């Protein structure tokens, strides 16, 4: 969800998934420091590494390629933890890249991209989504953040986790091949309190899933809401719009927003509205309806409250399923998070040209960002997002890829 967008809800079945839930954390080093050399990465880990470019200060950015036994290929840069490409087969076995992005670091660093700031494929933090008026009060102290989305704070500020260099370490374990990314955000960075040690792990398995694990610790109470911001087009990036993709969301309610895309605090039923995706529905079927919430976001840019029912804190639940009829590709998402932001690519303008040489116009990609709710630090009725010293923030989201002849739920 890039510049200018929204959020969702359901009370009774919200699992108040606290930002601090469990156990042990691996000590991490400053991501701004020089990257440690990797030894025999391809032979030992089954992951290839190559140079992606240099940042203006001369630090090297690398790209890591993970390939599973079925030929699914994931490429990740340690700049922003950015998923550069994700290649999966369609129902005929033809492989296409299904995420929006670029082939070169220079394109991610360009003024044009930085000003548009769609956050293609990046890790988002410290706080994904919006914080009203760039302020929150914690333990009696008011903290002021950058207002980089009108009057609001969005996706961590002027230099969120999408614009930092992460330390990267490839691995191979029983689950699959992967990459651990580590970054330490200093106390006061972008206005946030506390020194936050963060770890994000991408694991590509041989049963065609991408597991994203988030973990963090702090030395001072701070809000945290990490997510992954890939834009998908299951026909292949650079193809036409995503409006024919059929979407199912496991959410009976959403969080309506004000005109500035800040949640009102209400929890509204999706029944009888264009926000009802409890049954698989083409994304474009109701997107142009005369609806105040759709007009605020220019389409879908809202937080949906997942039906967690009797799930325990930390349990995975089904969040979303998407099927694209032309290719037959299916994307299923499970998460431990209480919400998911569905963004229909409303603010893409066609000014950015992607890997296939095709422009990315409005609604040429969609994002499904698993998350806690927007503006939670200012909304007492929303699930807690404050991480305390001595606690460990943990979150897991699974993306599952397949292909089939028709949508089932």
CSV table of C-alpha atoms in Angstrom, one decimal:
chain,number,residue,atom,x,y,z
A,1,UNK,CA,0.0,0.0,0.0
A,2,UNK,CA,2.0,3.0,-1.2
A,3,UNK,CA,1.2,6.7,-0.9
A,4,UNK,CA,-2.4,7.5,-0.2
A,5,UNK,CA,-4.4,4.4,1.0
A,6,UNK,CA,-6.5,2.4,3.9
A,7,UNK,CA,-7.6,-0.5,6.4
A,8,UNK,CA,-10.3,-3.1,8.3
A,9,UNK,CA,-12.1,-5.2,11.2
A,10,UNK,CA,-14.2,-7.7,13.3
A,11,UNK,CA,-14.4,-7.6,17.1
A,12,UNK,CA,-15.7,-10.8,18.6
A,13,UNK,CA,-13.3,-13.0,16.8
A,14,UNK,CA,-10.2,-10.8,16.7
A,15,UNK,CA,-7.4,-12.5,18.4
A,16,UNK,CA,-5.5,-9.8,20.2
A,17,UNK,CA,-2.2,-10.8,18.8
A,18,UNK,CA,0.2,-8.8,20.9
A,19,UNK,CA,3.3,-7.4,19.2
A,20,UNK,CA,5.3,-9.1,21.9
A,21,UNK,CA,4.6,-12.8,22.0
A,22,UNK,CA,7.4,-15.2,22.7
A,23,UNK,CA,10.9,-16.4,23.2
A,24,UNK,CA,14.4,-16.1,22.3
A,25,UNK,CA,16.0,-13.7,19.8
A,26,UNK,CA,19.2,-14.0,17.9
A,27,UNK,CA,21.6,-11.1,18.4
A,28,UNK,CA,22.0,-9.0,15.4
A,29,UNK,CA,24.6,-6.6,14.2
A,30,UNK,CA,24.1,-3.1,12.7
A,31,UNK,CA,22.9,-3.4,9.1
A,32,UNK,CA,24.7,-0.2,8.3
A,33,UNK,CA,28.1,-1.9,8.9
A,34,UNK,CA,30.0,-3.7,6.1
A,35,UNK,CA,28.5,-6.9,5.0
A,36,UNK,CA,30.3,-10.0,6.2
A,37,UNK,CA,31.7,-12.2,3.5
A,38,UNK,CA,29.8,-15.4,2.7
A,39,UNK,CA,31.7,-18.6,2.3
A,40,UNK,CA,30.8,-21.2,-0.3
A,41,UNK,CA,27.2,-20.0,-0.4
A,42,UNK,CA,26.2,-21.9,-3.5
A,43,UNK,CA,27.8,-25.2,-2.5
A,44,UNK,CA,26.8,-25.1,1.1
A,45,UNK,CA,23.4,-23.5,0.9
A,46,UNK,CA,22.1,-24.0,-2.6
A,47,UNK,CA,21.7,-20.2,-2.9
A,48,UNK,CA,23.5,-18.2,-5.5
A,49,UNK,CA,24.8,-14.7,-4.8
A,50,UNK,CA,25.7,-11.9,-7.2
A,51,UNK,CA,26.4,-8.2,-7.0
A,52,UNK,CA,23.3,-6.0,-7.7
A,53,UNK,CA,25.0,-2.6,-7.5
A,54,UNK,CA,26.3,0.1,-5.2
A,55,UNK,CA,24.5,2.6,-3.0
A,56,UNK,CA,25.6,6.3,-3.3
A,57,UNK,CA,27.8,5.9,-0.3
A,58,UNK,CA,29.7,3.0,-1.9
A,59,UNK,CA,28.2,0.1,0.0
A,60,UNK,CA,27.6,-3.0,-2.1
A,61,UNK,CA,24.1,-4.4,-2.6
A,62,UNK,CA,23.8,-8.1,-3.4
A,63,UNK,CA,21.1,-10.3,-4.8
A,64,UNK,CA,20.4,-13.9,-3.7
A,65,UNK,CA,18.6,-16.4,-5.9
A,66,UNK,CA,16.8,-19.3,-4.3
A,67,UNK,CA,15.4,-22.2,-6.5
A,68,UNK,CA,13.3,-25.1,-5.2
A,69,UNK,CA,13.0,-28.6,-6.5
A,70,UNK,CA,10.1,-27.7,-8.8
A,71,UNK,CA,11.8,-24.7,-10.4
A,72,UNK,CA,10.2,-21.9,-8.5
A,73,UNK,CA,12.8,-19.1,-8.4
A,74,UNK,CA,13.0,-16.3,-5.8
A,75,UNK,CA,15.4,-13.4,-6.1
A,76,UNK,CA,16.0,-11.1,-3.1
A,77,UNK,CA,18.2,-8.0,-2.7
A,78,UNK,CA,19.5,-7.1,0.7
A,79,UNK,CA,18.6,-3.4,-0.1
A,80,UNK,CA,15.2,-3.2,1.6
A,81,UNK,CA,15.0,-7.0,1.8
A,82,UNK,CA,13.3,-6.5,-1.6
A,83,UNK,CA,11.8,-9.4,-3.5
A,84,UNK,CA,13.0,-8.6,-7.0
A,85,UNK,CA,11.3,-11.5,-8.9
A,86,UNK,CA,9.3,-14.6,-8.2
A,87,UNK,CA,8.9,-17.1,-11.0
A,88,UNK,CA,6.2,-19.8,-10.8
A,89,UNK,CA,4.6,-22.2,-13.4
A,90,UNK,CA,1.1,-21.8,-14.8
A,91,UNK,CA,-1.3,-24.7,-15.4
A,92,UNK,CA,0.7,-25.7,-18.6
A,93,UNK,CA,4.0,-25.5,-16.8
A,94,UNK,CA,5.0,-22.2,-18.4
A,95,UNK,CA,7.1,-20.1,-15.9
A,96,UNK,CA,6.5,-16.3,-15.5
A,97,UNK,CA,7.7,-13.7,-13.0
A,98,UNK,CA,4.6,-12.8,-11.0
A,99,UNK,CA,5.8,-9.8,-9.0
A,100,UNK,CA,6.3,-6.2,-10.1
A,101,UNK,CA,9.8,-4.7,-9.9
A,102,UNK,CA,13.0,-3.8,-11.7
A,103,UNK,CA,16.1,-5.5,-13.0
A,104,UNK,CA,18.6,-2.9,-11.7
A,105,UNK,CA,19.4,-1.2,-8.4
A,106,UNK,CA,19.6,2.2,-10.2
A,107,UNK,CA,15.9,1.9,-11.0
A,108,UNK,CA,15.0,1.4,-7.3
A,109,UNK,CA,17.2,4.4,-6.4
A,110,UNK,CA,16.0,6.7,-9.1
A,111,UNK,CA,14.3,10.0,-8.2
A,112,UNK,CA,11.2,8.9,-10.2
A,113,UNK,CA,10.8,5.7,-8.2
A,114,UNK,CA,11.6,7.3,-4.8
A,115,UNK,CA,9.0,10.0,-5.4
A,116,UNK,CA,6.3,7.6,-6.4
A,117,UNK,CA,7.4,5.2,-3.7
A,118,UNK,CA,5.2,2.1,-4.4
A,119,UNK,CA,7.4,0.0,-2.1
A,120,UNK,CA,7.7,-2.8,-4.7
A,121,UNK,CA,8.6,-6.1,-2.9
A,122,UNK,CA,10.1,-4.4,0.1
A,123,UNK,CA,10.1,-5.2,3.9
A,124,UNK,CA,8.1,-2.5,5.6
A,125,UNK,CA,8.9,-1.2,9.1
A,126,UNK,CA,9.1,-0.1,11.8
A,127,UNK,CA,5.4,0.4,11.3
A,128,UNK,CA,3.6,-0.8,8.2
A,129,UNK,CA,0.6,1.3,7.1
A,130,UNK,CA,-0.4,4.7,8.5
A,131,UNK,CA,-0.1,6.5,11.8
A,132,UNK,CA,-2.4,9.5,12.1
A,133,UNK,CA,-0.7,12.9,11.9
A,134,UNK,CA,2.7,11.3,12.4
A,135,UNK,CA,2.2,11.2,16.2
A,136,UNK,CA,1.5,8.7,19.0
A,137,UNK,CA,1.8,8.9,22.8
A,138,UNK,CA,3.5,6.1,24.7
A,139,UNK,CA,4.1,6.0,28.5
A,140,UNK,CA,3.2,9.6,28.8
A,141,UNK,CA,5.6,10.8,26.1
A,142,UNK,CA,4.5,12.1,22.6
A,143,UNK,CA,6.6,10.9,19.7
A,144,UNK,CA,6.7,12.8,16.4
A,145,UNK,CA,7.3,10.9,13.1
A,146,UNK,CA,7.8,12.0,9.5
A,147,UNK,CA,4.5,12.9,7.7
A,148,UNK,CA,5.3,11.3,4.4
A,149,UNK,CA,1.7,10.7,3.3
A,150,UNK,CA,-0.1,14.0,3.5
A,151,UNK,CA,-0.6,14.7,7.2
A,152,UNK,CA,0.1,11.1,8.1
A,153,UNK,CA,3.1,8.8,8.7
A,154,UNK,CA,3.3,5.8,6.3
A,155,UNK,CA,5.4,2.6,6.2
A,156,UNK,CA,8.1,3.7,8.6
A,157,UNK,CA,8.8,7.2,7.3
A,158,UNK,CA,11.2,8.9,4.9
A,159,UNK,CA,13.7,6.1,5.3
A,160,UNK,CA,11.9,3.1,6.5
A,161,UNK,CA,13.1,-0.5,6.4
A,162,UNK,CA,12.5,-0.5,2.6
A,163,UNK,CA,15.4,1.9,2.1
A,164,UNK,CA,18.1,0.4,4.4
A,165,UNK,CA,20.8,-2.2,3.7
A,166,UNK,CA,20.2,-5.4,5.6
A,167,UNK,CA,22.8,-8.0,6.5
A,168,UNK,CA,22.1,-11.2,4.6
A,169,UNK,CA,23.0,-14.8,5.4
A,170,UNK,CA,21.8,-17.7,3.2
A,171,UNK,CA,20.9,-21.1,4.7
A,172,UNK,CA,19.5,-24.5,4.0
A,173,UNK,CA,17.4,-26.6,6.5
A,174,UNK,CA,14.7,-29.2,6.6
A,175,UNK,CA,12.1,-26.6,5.5
A,176,UNK,CA,14.0,-25.5,2.4
A,177,UNK,CA,16.5,-22.9,1.2
A,178,UNK,CA,16.4,-19.4,2.6
A,179,UNK,CA,17.9,-16.1,3.5
A,180,UNK,CA,18.1,-14.4,6.9
A,181,UNK,CA,18.1,-10.6,6.8
A,182,UNK,CA,19.1,-8.6,9.9
A,183,UNK,CA,18.9,-4.9,10.6
A,184,UNK,CA,19.3,-2.8,13.8
A,185,UNK,CA,17.2,0.4,13.9
A,186,UNK,CA,18.8,2.9,16.4
A,187,UNK,CA,16.9,4.6,19.1
A,188,UNK,CA,15.3,7.7,17.6
A,189,UNK,CA,15.5,6.5,14.0
A,190,UNK,CA,12.6,8.1,12.1
A,191,UNK,CA,11.3,9.3,15.4
A,192,UNK,CA,10.7,5.9,17.0
A,193,UNK,CA,11.8,5.1,20.5
A,194,UNK,CA,14.1,2.2,21.3
A,195,UNK,CA,17.0,0.3,19.6
A,196,UNK,CA,15.1,-2.3,17.6
A,197,UNK,CA,16.9,-5.5,16.5
A,198,UNK,CA,15.1,-7.0,13.6
A,199,UNK,CA,15.3,-10.3,11.7
A,200,UNK,CA,13.3,-11.3,8.6
A,201,UNK,CA,13.7,-14.8,7.1
A,202,UNK,CA,12.6,-15.9,3.7
A,203,UNK,CA,12.3,-19.7,3.2
A,204,UNK,CA,11.5,-21.2,-0.1
A,205,UNK,CA,10.3,-24.8,0.3
A,206,UNK,CA,10.0,-27.8,-2.1
A,207,UNK,CA,6.3,-27.9,-1.6
A,208,UNK,CA,6.0,-24.5,-3.3
A,209,UNK,CA,5.6,-22.2,-0.4
A,210,UNK,CA,7.4,-19.0,0.6
A,211,UNK,CA,7.6,-18.6,4.4
A,212,UNK,CA,8.3,-15.2,5.8
A,213,UNK,CA,9.2,-15.0,9.5
A,214,UNK,CA,9.6,-11.8,11.4
A,215,UNK,CA,11.3,-11.4,14.7
A,216,UNK,CA,12.4,-8.3,16.8
A,217,UNK,CA,13.5,-7.1,20.2
A,218,UNK,CA,13.8,-3.7,21.7
A,219,UNK,CA,15.4,-2.0,24.7
A,220,UNK,CA,12.5,0.5,25.0
A,221,UNK,CA,8.8,0.2,24.4
A,222,UNK,CA,8.0,0.9,20.7
A,223,UNK,CA,5.3,0.3,18.1
A,224,UNK,CA,6.1,-2.4,15.6
A,225,UNK,CA,4.1,-3.7,12.6
A,226,UNK,CA,6.3,-5.5,10.0
A,227,UNK,CA,5.0,-6.7,6.6
A,228,UNK,CA,6.0,-7.6,3.1
A,229,UNK,CA,5.0,-5.4,0.2
A,230,UNK,CA,5.1,-7.4,-3.0
A,231,UNK,CA,2.8,-6.6,-5.8
A,232,UNK,CA,1.4,-9.6,-7.6
A,233,UNK,CA,0.0,-10.2,-11.1
A,234,UNK,CA,-0.6,-13.9,-11.6
A,235,UNK,CA,-0.6,-13.5,-15.4
A,236,UNK,CA,3.0,-12.3,-15.1
A,237,UNK,CA,4.4,-8.9,-14.3
A,238,UNK,CA,3.9,-6.4,-17.1
A,239,UNK,CA,0.6,-8.1,-18.2
A,240,UNK,CA,-2.7,-6.3,-18.2
A,241,UNK,CA,-4.8,-5.4,-15.2
A,242,UNK,CA,-5.5,-7.7,-12.2
A,243,UNK,CA,-9.2,-6.9,-12.2
A,244,UNK,CA,-10.1,-10.4,-13.5
A,245,UNK,CA,-8.2,-12.1,-10.7
A,246,UNK,CA,-10.7,-13.9,-8.3
A,247,UNK,CA,-10.1,-13.0,-4.7
A,248,UNK,CA,-11.3,-14.6,-1.5
A,249,UNK,CA,-10.6,-13.0,1.9
A,250,UNK,CA,-11.3,-14.8,5.2
A,251,UNK,CA,-12.8,-11.6,6.7
A,252,UNK,CA,-16.3,-10.8,7.7
A,253,UNK,CA,-15.5,-7.2,8.7
A,254,UNK,CA,-13.1,-4.4,7.7
A,255,UNK,CA,-11.9,-1.2,9.3
A,256,UNK,CA,-13.5,1.8,7.4
A,257,UNK,CA,-11.4,4.9,7.0
A,258,UNK,CA,-11.7,8.7,6.9
A,259,UNK,CA,-10.9,10.6,3.7
A,260,UNK,CA,-7.3,10.7,4.8
A,261,UNK,CA,-7.3,6.9,5.0
A,262,UNK,CA,-7.0,6.7,8.8
A,263,UNK,CA,-9.3,4.1,10.4
A,264,UNK,CA,-12.3,5.6,12.1
A,265,UNK,CA,-12.1,3.0,14.9
A,266,UNK,CA,-15.2,1.2,13.7
A,267,UNK,CA,-15.5,-2.4,12.7
A,268,UNK,CA,-17.9,-2.7,9.7
A,269,UNK,CA,-19.5,-5.8,8.3
A,270,UNK,CA,-18.6,-6.6,4.7
A,271,UNK,CA,-22.0,-8.1,4.0
A,272,UNK,CA,-23.9,-6.3,1.3
A,273,UNK,CA,-20.9,-4.1,0.4
A,274,UNK,CA,-18.2,-4.1,-2.3
A,275,UNK,CA,-15.8,-5.3,0.4
A,276,UNK,CA,-17.4,-8.7,0.7
A,277,UNK,CA,-14.8,-11.2,-0.6
A,278,UNK,CA,-16.0,-14.0,1.7
A,279,UNK,CA,-16.7,-15.9,-1.6
A,280,UNK,CA,-14.3,-15.7,-4.5
A,281,UNK,CA,-15.1,-12.6,-6.5
A,282,UNK,CA,-13.3,-10.9,-9.4
A,283,UNK,CA,-11.4,-7.9,-8.1
A,284,UNK,CA,-12.9,-5.6,-10.7
A,285,UNK,CA,-16.5,-6.7,-10.3
A,286,UNK,CA,-17.5,-3.9,-7.8
A,287,UNK,CA,-14.4,-1.7,-7.7
A,288,UNK,CA,-16.1,1.1,-9.6
A,289,UNK,CA,-19.3,1.1,-7.5
A,290,UNK,CA,-20.5,4.4,-6.0
A,291,UNK,CA,-19.2,3.8,-2.5
A,292,UNK,CA,-17.6,6.3,-0.2
A,293,UNK,CA,-14.9,4.0,1.1
A,294,UNK,CA,-13.9,3.0,-2.5
A,295,UNK,CA,-13.7,6.7,-3.4
A,296,UNK,CA,-11.4,7.5,-0.5
A,297,UNK,CA,-8.8,4.9,-1.6
A,298,UNK,CA,-9.4,5.2,-5.4
A,299,UNK,CA,-10.4,1.5,-5.1
A,300,UNK,CA,-9.5,-1.1,-2.5
A,301,UNK,CA,-6.9,0.0,0.0
A,302,UNK,CA,-8.3,-1.3,3.2
A,303,UNK,CA,-7.5,-3.4,6.2
A,304,UNK,CA,-9.6,-6.6,6.6
A,305,UNK,CA,-10.0,-8.2,10.0
A,306,UNK,CA,-9.2,-11.9,9.6
A,307,UNK,CA,-11.6,-14.5,11.1
A,308,UNK,CA,-9.3,-16.1,13.7
A,309,UNK,CA,-12.2,-17.7,15.6
A,310,UNK,CA,-10.7,-20.1,18.2
A,311,UNK,CA,-7.1,-19.8,16.9
A,312,UNK,CA,-4.4,-19.4,19.5
A,313,UNK,CA,-2.0,-16.5,19.5
A,314,UNK,CA,0.7,-17.4,17.0
A,315,UNK,CA,-1.4,-19.9,15.1
A,316,UNK,CA,-1.6,-19.6,11.3
A,317,UNK,CA,-5.1,-19.0,9.8
A,318,UNK,CA,-6.1,-18.8,6.1
A,319,UNK,CA,-6.1,-15.1,5.1
A,320,UNK,CA,-6.6,-15.0,1.3
A,321,UNK,CA,-6.8,-17.0,-1.9
A,322,UNK,CA,-6.4,-15.6,-5.4
A,323,UNK,CA,-7.0,-17.4,-8.7
A,324,UNK,CA,-6.2,-16.0,-12.2
A,325,UNK,CA,-8.3,-17.7,-14.9
A,326,UNK,CA,-5.9,-17.2,-17.8
A,327,UNK,CA,-2.9,-18.9,-16.3
A,328,UNK,CA,-4.6,-20.9,-13.6
A,329,UNK,CA,-2.1,-19.7,-11.1
A,330,UNK,CA,-3.2,-19.7,-7.4
A,331,UNK,CA,-1.8,-17.7,-4.5
A,332,UNK,CA,-2.9,-18.7,-1.0
A,333,UNK,CA,-1.9,-16.8,2.1
A,334,UNK,CA,-1.8,-17.9,5.7
A,335,UNK,CA,-0.7,-15.7,8.6
A,336,UNK,CA,-0.4,-15.3,12.4
A,337,UNK,CA,-1.5,-11.7,12.0
A,338,UNK,CA,-4.9,-10.3,12.8
A,339,UNK,CA,-5.4,-8.3,9.6
A,340,UNK,CA,-4.6,-8.1,5.9
A,341,UNK,CA,-4.4,-4.9,3.8
A,342,UNK,CA,-5.8,-5.5,0.3
A,343,UNK,CA,-4.5,-2.8,-2.1
A,344,UNK,CA,-5.6,-2.9,-5.7
A,345,UNK,CA,-2.8,-0.9,-7.2
A,346,UNK,CA,-4.9,2.3,-7.5
A,347,UNK,CA,-2.0,4.7,-7.4
A,348,UNK,CA,0.2,3.1,-10.1
A,349,UNK,CA,0.2,5.6,-13.0
A,350,UNK,CA,2.1,4.0,-15.8
A,351,UNK,CA,5.2,6.2,-15.2
A,352,UNK,CA,7.3,3.2,-14.0
A,353,UNK,CA,8.5,0.6,-16.5
A,354,UNK,CA,9.2,-2.9,-15.1
A,355,UNK,CA,11.3,-5.9,-15.9
A,356,UNK,CA,9.4,-6.9,-19.0
A,357,UNK,CA,9.8,-3.5,-20.6
A,358,UNK,CA,6.1,-2.8,-20.0
A,359,UNK,CA,4.7,0.1,-18.0
A,360,UNK,CA,2.9,-0.5,-14.8
A,361,UNK,CA,-0.5,1.3,-15.1
A,362,UNK,CA,-3.2,1.6,-12.5
A,363,UNK,CA,-4.3,-1.8,-11.2
A,364,UNK,CA,-1.6,-3.8,-12.9
A,365,UNK,CA,-0.6,-5.4,-9.6
A,366,UNK,CA,-2.2,-6.0,-6.2
A,367,UNK,CA,-0.7,-6.3,-2.7
A,368,UNK,CA,-1.9,-8.4,0.2
A,369,UNK,CA,-0.1,-7.1,3.3
A,370,UNK,CA,-0.5,-9.2,6.5
A,371,UNK,CA,-0.4,-6.9,9.4
A,372,UNK,CA,-1.8,-5.4,12.6
A,373,UNK,CA,-4.3,-2.6,12.0
A,374,UNK,CA,-3.3,0.8,10.8
A,375,UNK,CA,-3.0,3.6,13.4
A,376,UNK,CA,-3.1,1.1,16.3
A,377,UNK,CA,-0.8,3.2,18.5
A,378,UNK,CA,-3.7,5.7,18.6
A,379,UNK,CA,-6.6,3.3,18.6
A,380,UNK,CA,-7.1,1.7,22.0
A,381,UNK,CA,-9.7,-0.9,20.7
A,382,UNK,CA,-7.3,-2.3,18.1
A,383,UNK,CA,-4.9,-5.2,18.8
A,384,UNK,CA,-1.8,-4.1,20.6
A,385,UNK,CA,1.3,-3.2,18.6
A,386,UNK,CA,3.6,-2.1,21.4
A,387,UNK,CA,6.7,-4.2,21.9
A,388,UNK,CA,8.1,-4.0,25.4
A,389,UNK,CA,11.7,-4.7,26.5
A,390,UNK,CA,12.1,-8.4,27.4
A,391,UNK,CA,9.5,-9.4,24.9
A,392,UNK,CA,10.0,-10.9,21.4
A,393,UNK,CA,7.9,-9.9,18.4
A,394,UNK,CA,7.2,-12.8,16.2
A,395,UNK,CA,5.0,-13.1,13.1
A,396,UNK,CA,4.8,-15.6,10.3
A,397,UNK,CA,3.1,-15.4,6.8
A,398,UNK,CA,3.1,-18.2,4.3
A,399,UNK,CA,2.5,-17.7,0.5
A,400,UNK,CA,1.6,-20.9,-1.3
A,401,UNK,CA,1.8,-21.2,-5.1
A,402,UNK,CA,-0.1,-23.6,-7.3
A,403,UNK,CA,-2.1,-23.8,-10.5
A,404,UNK,CA,-5.6,-25.2,-11.2
A,405,UNK,CA,-8.4,-25.1,-13.8
A,406,UNK,CA,-10.9,-23.2,-11.7
A,407,UNK,CA,-11.3,-21.4,-8.4
A,408,UNK,CA,-12.4,-23.4,-5.3
A,409,UNK,CA,-12.6,-22.2,-1.7
